[in-house]
CSV table of C-alpha atoms and ligand atoms in Angstrom, one decimal:
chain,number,residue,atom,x,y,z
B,24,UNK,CA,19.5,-10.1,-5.3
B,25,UNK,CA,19.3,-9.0,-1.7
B,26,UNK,CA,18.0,-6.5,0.3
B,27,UNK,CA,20.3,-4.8,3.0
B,28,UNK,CA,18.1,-2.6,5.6
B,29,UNK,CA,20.8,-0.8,8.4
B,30,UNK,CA,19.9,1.2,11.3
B,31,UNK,CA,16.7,3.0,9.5
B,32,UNK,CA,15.1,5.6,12.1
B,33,UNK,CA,12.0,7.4,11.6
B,34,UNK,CA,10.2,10.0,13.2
B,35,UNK,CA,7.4,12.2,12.6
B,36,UNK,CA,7.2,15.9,13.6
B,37,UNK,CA,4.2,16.5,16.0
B,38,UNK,CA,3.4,19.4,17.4
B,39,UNK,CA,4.9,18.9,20.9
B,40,UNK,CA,8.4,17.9,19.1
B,41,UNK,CA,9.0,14.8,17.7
B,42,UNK,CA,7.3,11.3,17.7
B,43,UNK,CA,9.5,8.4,17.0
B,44,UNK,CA,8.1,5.4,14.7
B,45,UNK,CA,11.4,3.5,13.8
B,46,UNK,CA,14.5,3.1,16.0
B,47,UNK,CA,17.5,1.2,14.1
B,48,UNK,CA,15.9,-1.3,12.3
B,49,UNK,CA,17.9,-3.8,10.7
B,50,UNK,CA,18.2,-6.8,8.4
B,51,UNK,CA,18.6,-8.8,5.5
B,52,UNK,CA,17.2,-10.6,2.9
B,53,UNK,CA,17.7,-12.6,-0.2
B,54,UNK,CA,15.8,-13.7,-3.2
B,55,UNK,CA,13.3,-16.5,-2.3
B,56,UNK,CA,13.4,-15.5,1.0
B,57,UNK,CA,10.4,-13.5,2.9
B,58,UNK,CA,9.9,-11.8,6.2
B,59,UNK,CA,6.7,-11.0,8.0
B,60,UNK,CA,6.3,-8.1,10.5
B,61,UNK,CA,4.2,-8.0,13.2
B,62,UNK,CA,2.9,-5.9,15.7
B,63,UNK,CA,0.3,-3.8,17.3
B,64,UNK,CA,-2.0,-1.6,15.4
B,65,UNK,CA,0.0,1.6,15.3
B,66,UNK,CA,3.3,0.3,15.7
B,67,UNK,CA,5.0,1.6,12.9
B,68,UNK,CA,4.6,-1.8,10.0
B,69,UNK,CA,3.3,0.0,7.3
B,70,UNK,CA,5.8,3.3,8.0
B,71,UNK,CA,8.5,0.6,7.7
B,72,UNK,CA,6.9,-0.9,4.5
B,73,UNK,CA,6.7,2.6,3.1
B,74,UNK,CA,10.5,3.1,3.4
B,75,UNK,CA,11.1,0.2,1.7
B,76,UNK,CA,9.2,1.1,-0.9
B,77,UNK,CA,10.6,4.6,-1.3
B,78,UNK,CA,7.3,6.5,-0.3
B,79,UNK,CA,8.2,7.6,2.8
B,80,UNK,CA,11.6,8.8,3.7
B,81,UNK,CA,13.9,7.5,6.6
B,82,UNK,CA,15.5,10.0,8.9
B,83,UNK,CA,18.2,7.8,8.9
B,84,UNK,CA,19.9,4.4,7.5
B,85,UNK,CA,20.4,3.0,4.8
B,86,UNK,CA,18.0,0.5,2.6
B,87,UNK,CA,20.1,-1.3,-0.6
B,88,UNK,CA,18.6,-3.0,-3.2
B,89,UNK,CA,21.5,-4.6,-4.9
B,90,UNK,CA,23.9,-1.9,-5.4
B,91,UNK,CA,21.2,0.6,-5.4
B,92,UNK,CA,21.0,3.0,-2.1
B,93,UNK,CA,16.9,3.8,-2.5
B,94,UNK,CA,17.0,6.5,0.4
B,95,UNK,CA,19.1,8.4,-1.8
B,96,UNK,CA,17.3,8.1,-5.0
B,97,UNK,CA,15.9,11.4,-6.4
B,98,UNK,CA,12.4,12.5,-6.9
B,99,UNK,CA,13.4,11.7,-10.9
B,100,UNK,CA,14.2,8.4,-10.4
B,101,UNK,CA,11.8,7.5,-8.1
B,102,UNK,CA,8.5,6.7,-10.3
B,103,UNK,CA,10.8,4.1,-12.6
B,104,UNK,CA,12.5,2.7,-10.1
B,105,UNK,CA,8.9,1.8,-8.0
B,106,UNK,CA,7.6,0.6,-11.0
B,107,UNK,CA,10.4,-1.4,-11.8
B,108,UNK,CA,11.7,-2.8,-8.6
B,109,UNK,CA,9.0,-2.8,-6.2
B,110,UNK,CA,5.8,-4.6,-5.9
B,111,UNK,CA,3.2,-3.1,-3.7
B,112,UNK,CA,0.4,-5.2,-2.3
B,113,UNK,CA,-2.3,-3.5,0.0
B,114,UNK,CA,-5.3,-4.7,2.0
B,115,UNK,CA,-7.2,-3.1,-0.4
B,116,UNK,CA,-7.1,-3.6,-3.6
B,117,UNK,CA,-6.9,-0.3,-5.4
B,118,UNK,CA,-8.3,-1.7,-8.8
B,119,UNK,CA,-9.9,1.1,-11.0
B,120,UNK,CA,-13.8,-0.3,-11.0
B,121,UNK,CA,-14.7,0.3,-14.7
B,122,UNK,CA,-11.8,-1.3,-15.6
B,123,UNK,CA,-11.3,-5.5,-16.0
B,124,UNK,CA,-8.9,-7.5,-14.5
B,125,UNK,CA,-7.1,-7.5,-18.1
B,126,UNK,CA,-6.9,-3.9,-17.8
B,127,UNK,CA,-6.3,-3.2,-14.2
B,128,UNK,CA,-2.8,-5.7,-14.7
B,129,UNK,CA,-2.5,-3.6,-17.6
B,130,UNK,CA,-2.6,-0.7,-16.4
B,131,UNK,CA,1.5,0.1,-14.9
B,132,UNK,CA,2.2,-0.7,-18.6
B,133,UNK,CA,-0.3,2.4,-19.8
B,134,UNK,CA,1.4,4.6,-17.1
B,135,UNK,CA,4.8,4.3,-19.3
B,136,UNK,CA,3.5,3.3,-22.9
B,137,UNK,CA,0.1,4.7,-24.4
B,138,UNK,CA,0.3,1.4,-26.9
B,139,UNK,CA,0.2,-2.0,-25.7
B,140,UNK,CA,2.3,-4.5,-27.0
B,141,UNK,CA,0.9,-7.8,-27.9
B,142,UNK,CA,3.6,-8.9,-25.7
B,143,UNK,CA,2.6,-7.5,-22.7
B,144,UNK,CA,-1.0,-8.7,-23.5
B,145,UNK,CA,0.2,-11.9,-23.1
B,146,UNK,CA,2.4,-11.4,-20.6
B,147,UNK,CA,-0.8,-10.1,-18.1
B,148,UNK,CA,-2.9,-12.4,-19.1
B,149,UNK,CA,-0.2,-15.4,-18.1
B,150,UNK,CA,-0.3,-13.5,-14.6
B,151,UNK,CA,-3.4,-13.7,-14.4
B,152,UNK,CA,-3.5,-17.6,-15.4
B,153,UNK,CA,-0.5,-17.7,-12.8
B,154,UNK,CA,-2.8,-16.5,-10.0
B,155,UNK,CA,-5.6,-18.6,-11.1
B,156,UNK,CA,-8.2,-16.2,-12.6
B,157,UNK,CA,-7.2,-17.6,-16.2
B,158,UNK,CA,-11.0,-17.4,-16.8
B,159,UNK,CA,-11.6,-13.7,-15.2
B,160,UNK,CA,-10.2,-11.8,-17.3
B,161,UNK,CA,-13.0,-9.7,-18.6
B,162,UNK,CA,-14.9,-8.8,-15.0
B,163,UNK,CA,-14.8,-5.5,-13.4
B,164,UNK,CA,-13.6,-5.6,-9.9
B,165,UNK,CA,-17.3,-5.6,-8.4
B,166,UNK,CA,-18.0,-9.0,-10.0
B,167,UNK,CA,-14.8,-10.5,-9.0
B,168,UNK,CA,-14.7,-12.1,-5.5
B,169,UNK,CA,-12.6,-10.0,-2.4
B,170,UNK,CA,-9.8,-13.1,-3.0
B,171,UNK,CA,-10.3,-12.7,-6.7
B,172,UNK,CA,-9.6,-9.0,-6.3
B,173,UNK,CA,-6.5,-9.6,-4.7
B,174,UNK,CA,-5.6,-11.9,-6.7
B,175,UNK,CA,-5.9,-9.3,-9.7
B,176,UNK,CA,-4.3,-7.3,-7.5
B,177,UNK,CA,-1.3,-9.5,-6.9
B,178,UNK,CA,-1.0,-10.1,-10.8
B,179,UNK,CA,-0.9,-6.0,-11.5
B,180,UNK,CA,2.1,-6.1,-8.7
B,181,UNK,CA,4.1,-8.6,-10.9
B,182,UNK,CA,3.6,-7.2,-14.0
B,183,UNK,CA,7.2,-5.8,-14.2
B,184,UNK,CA,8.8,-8.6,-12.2
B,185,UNK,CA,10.1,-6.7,-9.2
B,186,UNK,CA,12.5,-8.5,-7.4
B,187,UNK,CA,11.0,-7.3,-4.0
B,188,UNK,CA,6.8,-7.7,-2.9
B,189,UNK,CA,6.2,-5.5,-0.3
B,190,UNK,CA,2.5,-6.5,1.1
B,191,UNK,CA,0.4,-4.5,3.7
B,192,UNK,CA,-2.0,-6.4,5.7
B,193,UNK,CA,-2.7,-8.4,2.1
B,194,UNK,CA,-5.7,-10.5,3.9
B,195,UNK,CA,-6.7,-8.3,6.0
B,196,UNK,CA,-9.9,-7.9,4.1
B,197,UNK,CA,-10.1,-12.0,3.6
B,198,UNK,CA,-11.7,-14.6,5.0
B,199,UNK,CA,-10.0,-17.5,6.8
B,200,UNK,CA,-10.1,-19.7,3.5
B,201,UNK,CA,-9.3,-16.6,1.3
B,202,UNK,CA,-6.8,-15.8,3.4
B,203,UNK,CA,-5.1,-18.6,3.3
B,204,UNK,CA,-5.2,-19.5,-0.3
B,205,UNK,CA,-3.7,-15.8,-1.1
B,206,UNK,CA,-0.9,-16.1,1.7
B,207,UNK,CA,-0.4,-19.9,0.0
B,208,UNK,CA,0.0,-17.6,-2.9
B,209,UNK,CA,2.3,-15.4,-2.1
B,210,UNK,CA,5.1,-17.2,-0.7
B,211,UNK,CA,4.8,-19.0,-3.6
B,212,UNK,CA,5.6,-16.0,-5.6
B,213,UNK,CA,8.5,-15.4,-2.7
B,214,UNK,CA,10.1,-18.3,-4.3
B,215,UNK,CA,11.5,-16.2,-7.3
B,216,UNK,CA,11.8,-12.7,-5.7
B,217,UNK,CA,11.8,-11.2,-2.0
B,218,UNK,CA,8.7,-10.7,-0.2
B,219,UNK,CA,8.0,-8.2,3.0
B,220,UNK,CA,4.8,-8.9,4.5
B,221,UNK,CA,3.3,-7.0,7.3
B,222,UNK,CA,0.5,-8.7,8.9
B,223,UNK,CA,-1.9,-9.2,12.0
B,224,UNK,CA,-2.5,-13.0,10.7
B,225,UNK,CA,-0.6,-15.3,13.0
B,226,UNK,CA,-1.2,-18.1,10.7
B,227,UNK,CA,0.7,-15.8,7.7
B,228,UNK,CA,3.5,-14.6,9.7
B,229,UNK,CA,4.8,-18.0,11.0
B,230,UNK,CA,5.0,-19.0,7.5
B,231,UNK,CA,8.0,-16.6,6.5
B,232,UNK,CA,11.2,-17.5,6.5
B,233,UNK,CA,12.4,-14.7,8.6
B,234,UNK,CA,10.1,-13.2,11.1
B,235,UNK,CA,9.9,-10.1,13.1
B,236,UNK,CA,8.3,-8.4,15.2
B,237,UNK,CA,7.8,-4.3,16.1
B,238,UNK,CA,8.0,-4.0,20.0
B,239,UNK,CA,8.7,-0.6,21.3
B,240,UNK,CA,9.7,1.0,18.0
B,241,UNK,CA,12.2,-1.9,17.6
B,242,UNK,CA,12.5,-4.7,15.2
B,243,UNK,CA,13.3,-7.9,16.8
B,244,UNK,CA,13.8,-10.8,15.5
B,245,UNK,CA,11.8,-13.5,16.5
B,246,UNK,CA,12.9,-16.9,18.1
B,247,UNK,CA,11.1,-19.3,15.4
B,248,UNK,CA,13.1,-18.9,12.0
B,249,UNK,CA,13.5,-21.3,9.0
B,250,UNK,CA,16.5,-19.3,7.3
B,251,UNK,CA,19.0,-22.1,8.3
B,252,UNK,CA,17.4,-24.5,7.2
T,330,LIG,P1,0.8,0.1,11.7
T,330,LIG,O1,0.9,-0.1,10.2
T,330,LIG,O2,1.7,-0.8,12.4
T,330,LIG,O3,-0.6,0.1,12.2
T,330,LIG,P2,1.7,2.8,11.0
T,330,LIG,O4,3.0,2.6,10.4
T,330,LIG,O5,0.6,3.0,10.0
T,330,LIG,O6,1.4,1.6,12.0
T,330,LIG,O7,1.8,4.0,12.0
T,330,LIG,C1,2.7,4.1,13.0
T,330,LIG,C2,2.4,5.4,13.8
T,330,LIG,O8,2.8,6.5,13.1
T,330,LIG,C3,1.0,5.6,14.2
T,330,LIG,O9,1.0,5.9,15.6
T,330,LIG,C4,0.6,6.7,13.3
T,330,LIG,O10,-0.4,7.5,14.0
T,330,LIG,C5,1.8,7.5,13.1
T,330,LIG,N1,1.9,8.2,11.8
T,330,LIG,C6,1.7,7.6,10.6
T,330,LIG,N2,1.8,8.6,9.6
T,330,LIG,C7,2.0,9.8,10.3
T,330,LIG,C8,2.2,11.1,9.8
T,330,LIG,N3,2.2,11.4,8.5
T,330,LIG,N4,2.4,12.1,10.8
T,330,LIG,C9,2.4,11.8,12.1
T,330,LIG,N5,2.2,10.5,12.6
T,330,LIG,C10,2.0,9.5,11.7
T,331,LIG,MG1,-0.6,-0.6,8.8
């Protein structure tokens, strides 16, 4: 699959006129690849990460998932399309608290089913065993660890297979080991689908195949880049 981004532009209206966020941002990538995005706070990386994932709209461009144009998707298709496609991974975790890690992962499966499948059961719990919390299923988020939230995290995000991971700040929240082990993590997971990380951690973003940075409302591309190889 691939991911063609052209020329998106975004602005926000303010109430002297306009503020712009996004000038003709461009690029492309393929499954196993991943890009990182960098930049000052405030310099537009999670705007651009909320276009991709269709939660924001563009002002202009044009974002293609396959042969799918997602700037023009309507507010119908929208919800089953997100689910389906698009993996979102925050700095926080957004797990509901009296719910376990079983049933947080669960949980985008109840938001389309009421009954779940025995199936599916398995299916979450071999995310979870993917991302190495095989024997965590039954704790609430406040007796998991803040990598073993994430990591429960990461497991909900997959549960559909989305062929693009779109992650915010994902160790923001981490410590240096943490964050390592969940950035070892997801690029990992990059392997099999397309993975869009924005992040502050230098260590993270020189890891990405492709890496960018936001300068001036501009992507640019930066020097050090592995896609050739
Ligand atoms: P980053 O993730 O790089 O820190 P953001 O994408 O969150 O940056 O924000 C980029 C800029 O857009 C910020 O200056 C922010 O204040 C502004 N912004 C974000 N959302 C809105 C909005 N709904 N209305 C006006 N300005 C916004
Ligand atoms: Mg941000």
């Amino acid at each position: 699959m691939f991911l063609l981004v052209s020329q998106i532009c975004k602005e926000y209206p303010i109430r002297s006129g306009r503020l712009p966020i996004l000038r003709n941002c461009s690029f492309e990538l393929k499954t196993g690849q991943s890009l990182s995005v960098v930049g000052p706070s405030g310099s537009g990386k999670s705007t651009l990460l909320s276009i991709l994932g269709t939660l924001e709209p563009a002002n202009s461009g044009s974002v293609q998932l396959d042969q799918v144009e997602i700037l023009s998707l309507s507010e119908r298709e929208l919800p089953t399309f997100r689910r389906h496609q698009i993996g979102f991974i925050f700095q926080e975790h957004h797990l509901l608290p009296q719910c376990s890690s079983l049933e947080n992962v669960l949980m985008p499966f109840l938001a389309e089913n009421r009954r779940i499948s025995k199936e599916q059961r398995h299916h979450a719990i071999s995310l979870l065993e993917r991302v190495g919390l095989a024997d965590r299923l039954e704790h609430r988020p406040a007796e998991l660890s803040g990598g073993e939230r994430q990591r429960v995290a990461i497991a909900r995000a997959l549960v559909y297979c989305p062929p693009l991971l779109l992650a915010d700040e994902p160790t923001g929240n981490l410590d240096r080991n943490n964050a390592a082990s969940i950035g070892n993590l997801l690029l990992q997971l990059a392997e099999t689908a397309m993975l869009v990380i924005a992040t502050h951690d230098p260590a993270l973003a020189t890891r990405t195949t492709l890496q960018y940075q936001i300068e001036s409302e501009t992507l640019i591309k930066k020097e050090a880049d592995l896609s050739n190889l």
